[in-house]
Coordinates of C-alpha atoms in Angstrom, one line a residue:
F1 CA -58.6 198.8 78.4
S2 CA -61.6 200.4 76.6
S3 CA -59.7 201.2 73.3
V4 CA -58.2 197.7 73.1
A5 CA -61.6 196.0 74.2
L6 CA -63.3 198.0 71.4
G7 CA -60.9 196.8 69.0
G8 CA -61.3 193.3 70.1
L9 CA -65.1 193.6 70.1
I10 CA -65.2 194.8 66.6
S11 CA -63.0 191.9 65.4
T12 CA -65.2 189.5 67.4
I13 CA -68.4 190.8 65.9
A14 CA -67.1 190.8 62.5
T15 CA -65.7 187.4 62.8
Y16 CA -69.2 186.3 64.3
F17 CA -71.0 187.6 61.4
L18 CA -68.7 186.1 59.0
T19 CA -69.8 182.6 60.4
V20 CA -73.3 183.7 60.0
I21 CA -73.1 184.6 56.4
L22 CA -71.0 181.2 55.8
S23 CA -74.0 179.5 57.3
H24 CA -76.2 180.9 54.6
L25 CA -73.8 180.4 51.7
L26 CA -73.1 176.8 52.6
T27 CA -75.3 173.9 53.1
T28 CA -75.5 172.7 56.8
E29 CA -73.1 169.7 56.1
E30 CA -70.7 172.1 54.2
Y31 CA -70.8 174.6 57.0
G32 CA -69.8 171.8 59.5
M33 CA -66.9 171.1 57.2
M34 CA -65.8 174.6 57.1
A35 CA -66.1 174.8 60.9
R36 CA -63.7 171.9 61.1
W37 CA -61.4 173.7 58.6
L38 CA -61.3 176.9 60.8
T39 CA -60.6 174.7 63.8
D40 CA -57.9 173.0 61.9
I41 CA -56.1 176.4 61.4
G42 CA -55.8 176.8 65.2
Y43 CA -54.0 173.4 65.5
V44 CA -51.9 173.6 62.3
S45 CA -50.6 177.3 63.2
I46 CA -49.5 176.0 66.6
F47 CA -46.9 173.6 65.1
F48 CA -46.2 175.9 62.0
T49 CA -45.1 178.9 64.2
L50 CA -43.0 176.6 66.6
G51 CA -44.3 179.1 69.3
L52 CA -41.5 181.7 68.3
N53 CA -43.8 184.6 68.4
A54 CA -43.8 184.1 72.1
S55 CA -40.1 184.0 72.1
M56 CA -39.8 187.2 70.3
I57 CA -41.5 189.1 73.1
F58 CA -39.8 187.1 75.9
F59 CA -36.3 187.6 74.7
T60 CA -36.5 191.2 75.0
R61 CA -35.5 190.6 78.6
H62 CA -32.2 189.5 77.1
D63 CA -31.9 192.8 75.3
I64 CA -32.8 191.3 71.9
R65 CA -34.9 193.7 69.8
I66 CA -38.2 192.4 68.4
S67 CA -37.2 193.6 64.9
E68 CA -34.1 191.3 65.2
S69 CA -36.2 188.2 66.0
M70 CA -38.6 189.0 63.3
G71 CA -36.1 188.1 60.7
L72 CA -35.5 184.8 62.3
N73 CA -39.2 184.1 62.5
L74 CA -40.0 184.9 58.8
V75 CA -37.3 182.8 57.5
M76 CA -38.5 179.8 59.7
Y77 CA -42.1 180.1 58.6
T78 CA -41.2 180.3 54.8
S79 CA -39.0 177.2 55.2
I80 CA -41.9 175.3 56.9
L81 CA -44.3 176.3 54.3
V82 CA -42.1 175.1 51.4
V83 CA -41.6 171.6 53.0
M84 CA -45.3 171.3 53.9
I85 CA -46.4 172.1 50.4
I86 CA -44.1 169.6 48.8
V87 CA -45.4 167.0 51.4
T88 CA -48.8 167.7 50.6
L89 CA -48.5 167.7 46.8
L90 CA -46.9 164.4 47.0
F91 CA -48.8 162.5 49.5
A92 CA -52.2 164.2 50.2
S93 CA -55.6 163.5 48.4
K94 CA -57.5 166.6 49.5
W95 CA -54.8 168.9 48.4
L96 CA -57.1 171.8 48.0
Y97 CA -58.3 171.6 51.6
L98 CA -54.8 171.3 52.9
L99 CA -53.1 174.0 50.5
T100 CA -55.5 176.6 51.4
L101 CA -55.0 175.6 55.0
L102 CA -51.3 175.8 54.9
F103 CA -51.4 179.3 53.1
T104 CA -53.9 180.6 55.5
V105 CA -51.9 179.6 58.5
F106 CA -48.7 181.0 56.9
F107 CA -50.3 184.4 56.4
F108 CA -51.7 184.2 59.8
S109 CA -48.3 183.6 61.1
L110 CA -46.8 186.4 59.4
N111 CA -49.6 188.8 60.7
E112 CA -48.8 187.6 64.2
V113 CA -45.1 188.5 63.8
V114 CA -45.7 192.1 63.0
R115 CA -48.6 192.5 65.5
A116 CA -46.3 191.1 68.4
N117 CA -44.0 194.1 67.7
Y118 CA -46.8 196.6 68.1
Q119 CA -48.0 194.8 71.2
F120 CA -44.7 194.7 72.9
E121 CA -44.2 198.5 72.0
Q122 CA -47.7 199.2 73.5
K123 CA -48.6 200.9 70.4
F124 CA -52.2 199.9 70.7
R125 CA -53.6 202.1 67.8
M126 CA -51.6 200.1 65.2
F127 CA -52.4 196.9 67.2
N128 CA -55.9 197.6 67.1
F129 CA -56.0 198.2 63.5
M130 CA -54.3 195.0 62.7
V131 CA -56.9 193.1 65.1
V132 CA -59.9 194.6 63.2
F133 CA -58.9 194.9 59.7
R134 CA -58.5 191.3 58.8
P135 CA -61.9 190.1 60.0
L136 CA -63.6 193.1 58.5
L137 CA -61.9 192.2 55.0
L138 CA -63.1 188.6 55.3
L139 CA -66.6 189.8 56.3
A140 CA -66.7 192.2 53.3
V141 CA -65.7 189.5 50.8
F142 CA -68.1 187.0 51.9
F143 CA -70.9 189.6 52.2
I144 CA -70.3 190.4 48.5
L145 CA -70.3 186.8 47.7
Y146 CA -73.6 186.2 49.5
Y147 CA -75.5 189.2 47.7
S148 CA -74.0 188.3 44.3
V149 CA -74.3 184.4 44.2
R150 CA -76.4 183.6 47.4
S151 CA -74.8 180.2 47.6
I152 CA -71.2 179.0 47.1
E153 CA -69.3 175.6 47.0
I154 CA -67.0 175.0 50.1
D155 CA -63.8 174.8 47.8
R156 CA -64.3 178.2 46.6
S157 CA -64.9 179.5 50.0
L158 CA -61.5 178.2 51.2
I159 CA -59.9 179.9 48.2
F160 CA -61.5 183.3 48.8
Y161 CA -60.7 183.1 52.5
T162 CA -57.1 182.4 51.8
I163 CA -56.8 185.2 49.1
S164 CA -58.2 187.6 51.7
M165 CA -55.7 186.5 54.4
A166 CA -52.9 187.1 51.8
A167 CA -54.2 190.7 51.0
S168 CA -54.3 191.7 54.7
T169 CA -50.7 190.5 55.2
M170 CA -49.3 192.4 52.3
L171 CA -51.1 195.6 53.6
F172 CA -49.7 195.2 57.1
Y173 CA -46.1 194.8 56.1
L174 CA -46.4 197.6 53.8
I175 CA -47.6 199.8 56.5
Y176 CA -44.7 198.5 58.8
F177 CA -41.9 199.3 56.3
F178 CA -43.7 202.7 55.3
N179 CA -43.2 203.8 58.8
G180 CA -39.6 203.3 58.8
N181 CA -39.4 200.0 60.4
R182 CA -36.9 197.4 59.6
I183 CA -36.4 193.6 59.9
S184 CA -33.1 192.1 60.8
F185 CA -31.3 189.0 62.3
P186 CA -29.9 188.5 65.8
S187 CA -26.1 187.4 65.7
R188 CA -25.4 184.0 67.1
N189 CA -23.2 185.6 69.9
R190 CA -26.1 187.7 71.2
L191 CA -29.0 185.3 70.9
N192 CA -28.9 181.7 72.2
Y193 CA -30.8 179.9 69.6
K194 CA -31.3 176.8 71.6
H195 CA -33.1 178.8 74.4
Y196 CA -35.0 180.7 71.9
F197 CA -36.5 177.5 70.2
S198 CA -36.8 175.9 73.7
Y199 CA -39.0 178.6 75.0
G200 CA -41.0 178.5 71.7
A201 CA -41.6 174.8 72.3
K202 CA -42.9 175.4 75.8
S203 CA -45.5 177.9 74.2
I204 CA -46.3 175.4 71.6
L205 CA -47.4 172.9 74.3
N206 CA -49.2 175.7 76.0
R207 CA -51.2 176.6 72.9
L208 CA -51.8 173.1 72.1
L209 CA -53.3 172.5 75.4
S210 CA -55.3 175.6 75.5
L211 CA -56.8 175.1 72.0
S212 CA -57.6 171.5 72.8
L213 CA -59.5 172.6 75.9
Y214 CA -62.4 173.9 73.7
A215 CA -61.6 172.5 70.3
I216 CA -61.8 168.9 71.4
S217 CA -65.5 169.3 71.7
I218 CA -65.8 170.0 67.9
Y219 CA -63.8 166.9 67.2
M220 CA -65.7 164.7 69.5
V221 CA -68.9 165.8 68.1
S222 CA -67.8 165.0 64.5
W223 CA -66.4 161.7 65.7
M224 CA -69.4 160.7 67.8
G225 CA -72.2 162.5 65.8
D226 CA -72.2 164.2 62.5
Y227 CA -71.3 167.4 60.7
T228 CA -74.9 168.8 61.4
Y229 CA -74.2 168.8 65.1
V230 CA -70.8 170.3 64.5
A231 CA -72.6 173.2 62.7
Y232 CA -75.0 173.7 65.8
F233 CA -72.1 173.5 68.4
F234 CA -69.9 175.9 66.3
V235 CA -72.7 178.4 66.1
A236 CA -73.1 178.0 70.0
S237 CA -69.4 178.3 70.5
S238 CA -69.0 181.2 68.2
I239 CA -71.7 183.1 70.0
S240 CA -70.5 182.3 73.5
K241 CA -66.8 183.3 72.7
M242 CA -67.7 186.7 71.7
V243 CA -67.3 187.7 75.3
W244 CA -63.7 186.3 75.1
V245 CA -62.8 189.7 73.8
L246 CA -62.9 190.9 77.4
P247 CA -60.2 188.8 78.9
D248 CA -58.3 188.7 75.6
S249 CA -58.0 192.5 75.8
S250 CA -57.0 192.5 79.3
G251 CA -54.4 190.0 78.5
N252 CA -53.0 192.0 75.6
I253 CA -52.7 194.9 77.7
L254 CA -51.2 193.2 80.7
Y255 CA -48.8 190.9 79.0
P256 CA -46.1 193.6 78.3
I257 CA -46.7 194.7 81.9
F258 CA -46.0 191.2 83.1
I259 CA -42.7 190.9 81.0
K260 CA -41.4 194.0 82.4
A261 CA -42.2 193.0 86.0
T262 CA -38.7 191.8 86.9
D263 CA -38.6 192.6 90.8
E264 CA -41.1 191.9 93.6
E265 CA -42.6 195.4 93.8
K266 CA -43.4 195.4 90.1
K267 CA -44.9 192.0 90.3
R268 CA -47.2 192.9 93.1
E269 CA -48.4 196.0 91.1
A270 CA -48.9 193.8 88.1
L271 CA -51.1 191.4 90.1
K272 CA -53.2 194.2 91.3
S273 CA -53.7 195.5 87.8
M274 CA -54.8 191.9 86.8
Y275 CA -57.3 191.6 89.6
T276 CA -58.8 194.8 88.7
H277 CA -59.0 193.8 85.0
A278 CA -60.4 190.5 86.0
Q279 CA -63.2 192.1 88.2
L280 CA -64.3 194.2 85.5
V281 CA -64.5 191.3 83.1
F282 CA -66.5 189.2 85.6
L283 CA -69.1 192.1 85.9
L284 CA -69.3 192.2 82.0
N285 CA -69.4 188.5 81.7
T286 CA -72.5 188.3 84.1
L287 CA -74.3 191.3 82.0
A288 CA -73.6 189.4 78.9
L289 CA -75.2 186.3 80.2
L290 CA -78.3 188.1 81.4
L291 CA -78.7 190.0 78.2
F292 CA -78.5 186.7 76.1
W293 CA -81.0 185.0 78.5
L294 CA -83.5 187.7 77.7
L295 CA -82.9 188.4 74.1
G296 CA -81.0 185.2 72.8
R297 CA -83.9 183.5 71.0
W298 CA -84.7 186.7 69.3
I299 CA -81.2 187.1 68.1
L300 CA -81.0 183.5 66.8
S301 CA -84.3 183.8 64.9
I302 CA -82.8 186.9 63.0
L303 CA -79.4 185.6 62.2
Y304 CA -80.0 181.9 61.6
E305 CA -82.6 179.5 60.2
E306 CA -85.0 178.1 62.8
V307 CA -83.0 174.7 63.2
Y308 CA -80.2 176.8 65.0
Q309 CA -82.5 177.7 67.8
Q310 CA -81.1 174.3 69.3
A311 CA -78.0 176.3 70.1
F312 CA -79.9 178.7 72.7
V313 CA -79.6 176.6 75.8
P314 CA -76.0 175.4 75.0
I315 CA -74.9 178.9 74.5
L316 CA -76.1 179.9 78.0
I317 CA -74.2 177.0 79.5
L318 CA -71.1 177.9 77.7
L319 CA -71.4 181.7 78.9
V320 CA -71.5 180.3 82.4
G321 CA -68.2 178.5 81.7
N322 CA -66.5 181.4 80.1
Q323 CA -65.7 182.9 83.6
G324 CA -63.5 179.9 84.2
M325 CA -61.7 181.0 81.0
V326 CA -61.1 184.3 82.4
Y327 CA -58.7 182.8 85.0
Y328 CA -56.9 180.7 82.3
K329 CA -56.5 183.7 79.8
L330 CA -55.1 186.1 82.4
F331 CA -53.0 183.6 84.4
S332 CA -51.5 181.9 81.4
R333 CA -50.1 185.2 80.3
W334 CA -48.7 185.6 83.9
H335 CA -47.1 182.3 84.0
A336 CA -45.7 182.7 80.5
A337 CA -44.0 186.0 81.5
Q338 CA -42.5 184.4 84.6
N339 CA -41.6 181.2 82.7
T340 CA -43.5 179.0 85.0
W341 CA -45.2 177.0 82.4
R342 CA -46.0 173.7 84.6
Y343 CA -48.8 175.5 86.2
V344 CA -50.3 176.2 82.7
Y345 CA -49.8 172.6 81.5
I346 CA -51.2 171.1 84.8
A347 CA -54.4 173.2 84.5
T348 CA -55.2 172.9 80.8
A349 CA -54.4 169.2 81.0
L350 CA -56.9 168.6 83.7
G351 CA -59.4 170.6 81.9
I352 CA -58.9 168.5 78.6
I353 CA -59.1 165.3 80.7
T354 CA -62.4 166.5 82.2
N355 CA -63.7 167.5 78.8
V356 CA -63.0 164.3 77.2
L357 CA -64.5 162.1 80.0
L358 CA -67.6 164.1 80.3
N359 CA -68.3 164.2 76.5
L360 CA -67.8 160.6 76.3
V361 CA -70.6 160.1 78.9
L362 CA -72.8 163.2 78.1
I363 CA -72.9 163.2 74.3
A364 CA -74.6 159.8 74.1
R365 CA -77.2 160.9 76.6
Y366 CA -77.8 164.4 76.0
G367 CA -76.4 165.2 72.5
L368 CA -75.6 168.9 72.1
L369 CA -76.6 169.9 75.5
G370 CA -74.1 167.3 76.9
V371 CA -71.3 168.8 74.8
A372 CA -72.1 172.3 76.2
I373 CA -72.1 170.9 79.9
A374 CA -68.8 169.1 79.4
T375 CA -67.0 172.1 77.9
S376 CA -68.4 174.5 80.4
I377 CA -67.3 172.5 83.4
S378 CA -63.9 171.9 81.9
F379 CA -63.4 175.6 81.6
W380 CA -63.9 175.8 85.3
V381 CA -61.7 173.0 86.3
C382 CA -58.8 174.6 84.3
G383 CA -59.6 178.2 85.7
I384 CA -59.6 177.1 89.3
A385 CA -56.4 174.9 88.8
I386 CA -54.5 177.7 87.2
C387 CA -55.1 180.3 89.9
L388 CA -54.1 177.9 92.9
P389 CA -50.5 178.8 93.0
I390 CA -51.4 182.4 93.8
K391 CA -52.9 182.4 97.2
G392 CA -56.3 184.3 97.2
S393 CA -56.5 184.9 93.5
F394 CA -59.6 183.0 92.9
W395 CA -61.8 185.2 95.1
N396 CA -59.7 188.4 94.0
F397 CA -61.0 187.8 90.5
L398 CA -64.7 187.9 91.8
N399 CA -64.2 190.8 94.2
L400 CA -66.6 193.4 93.0
A401 CA -66.3 195.6 96.1
N402 CA -62.6 196.2 95.2
L403 CA -63.9 197.2 91.6
W404 CA -66.0 199.9 93.1
K405 CA -63.3 201.2 95.2
R406 CA -61.0 201.5 92.3
R407 CA -63.7 203.0 89.9
A408 CA -61.9 206.4 89.7
V409 CA -58.8 204.6 88.3
I410 CA -60.8 202.6 85.8
W411 CA -62.7 205.5 84.3
R412 CA -59.5 207.6 84.2

């Protein structure tokens, strides 16, 4: 956990400081537009990838090697890119915005393909390298830009971001092939393509709902307010999501264990491991909340202009809501490994409905504060709903007494 968490932490910090630099390179309005573009990446990648990266890992249960599935995924992603470029050039007016978006998503998807291989093989050293290199490269590029030009137009920012993504992808695949790895295609008589794409479709719906759970707030702010408030909320969510590295790291470690838990005994052991990780994350989340309450205004004053102090209280509210996301991030992987997607769909749908309804009421009354309250409550609604099918799991996530009993196992 510590090594994967460290990799995730470095990646998260680099990504966060990238957003800080962008806030200084761009005007507040353009920074809001950039935040919208970065959010669009998440949505477009859901449909672009067809959920096939999840299928790669799941179908190892059917004796299909990931290296075989990689070839199928790469062909599909390249085909989708070509079609979408043609459509964009023929019909779109904001072609630069959309083309940079498409190529960024394409390179991101290629990165996820090869990274999934290292995750399943539990080769976390290489997995961690891929996690940290891309955000560090982006941070370095925009850091150089900041000290050389001080300000930049948003169009150039999009181009530099896309080029950096392409460079990281080329490096990852050079390393992959240099280590003697290969990419092939599964034969039709060994892989049921219908089931392969069907599982991917289930993953698409899961990712769409999970992304909407928090991204819907950005879209509602831009719809009901303006890009200035988008910028403020983006800063608040960027800081609060830094602690997501904890459940994400646990999820990356646990998911291969969940996939390989094919009998009842292994499932019980996998759940015990999940509870231990969840209890550790609960403790660290609480410490993060206390530290930001004490030091948050000072941190914001160092990193941002004075106007961004408006994000302080919303950040605290979102940090409280983050514990609800711990349930989602761990249990969504558990249900995905067991192919019991309906629990994930129901929980995230409830969270989204809660978020939308509360935002409609609270944005008009409380502005940025209302968005944070709505988002935080929706996280908890989702988290509570997704853990209900497993009896006793809600309290097991908060059982710090058990964490103390297992301290020797954790430190080992």
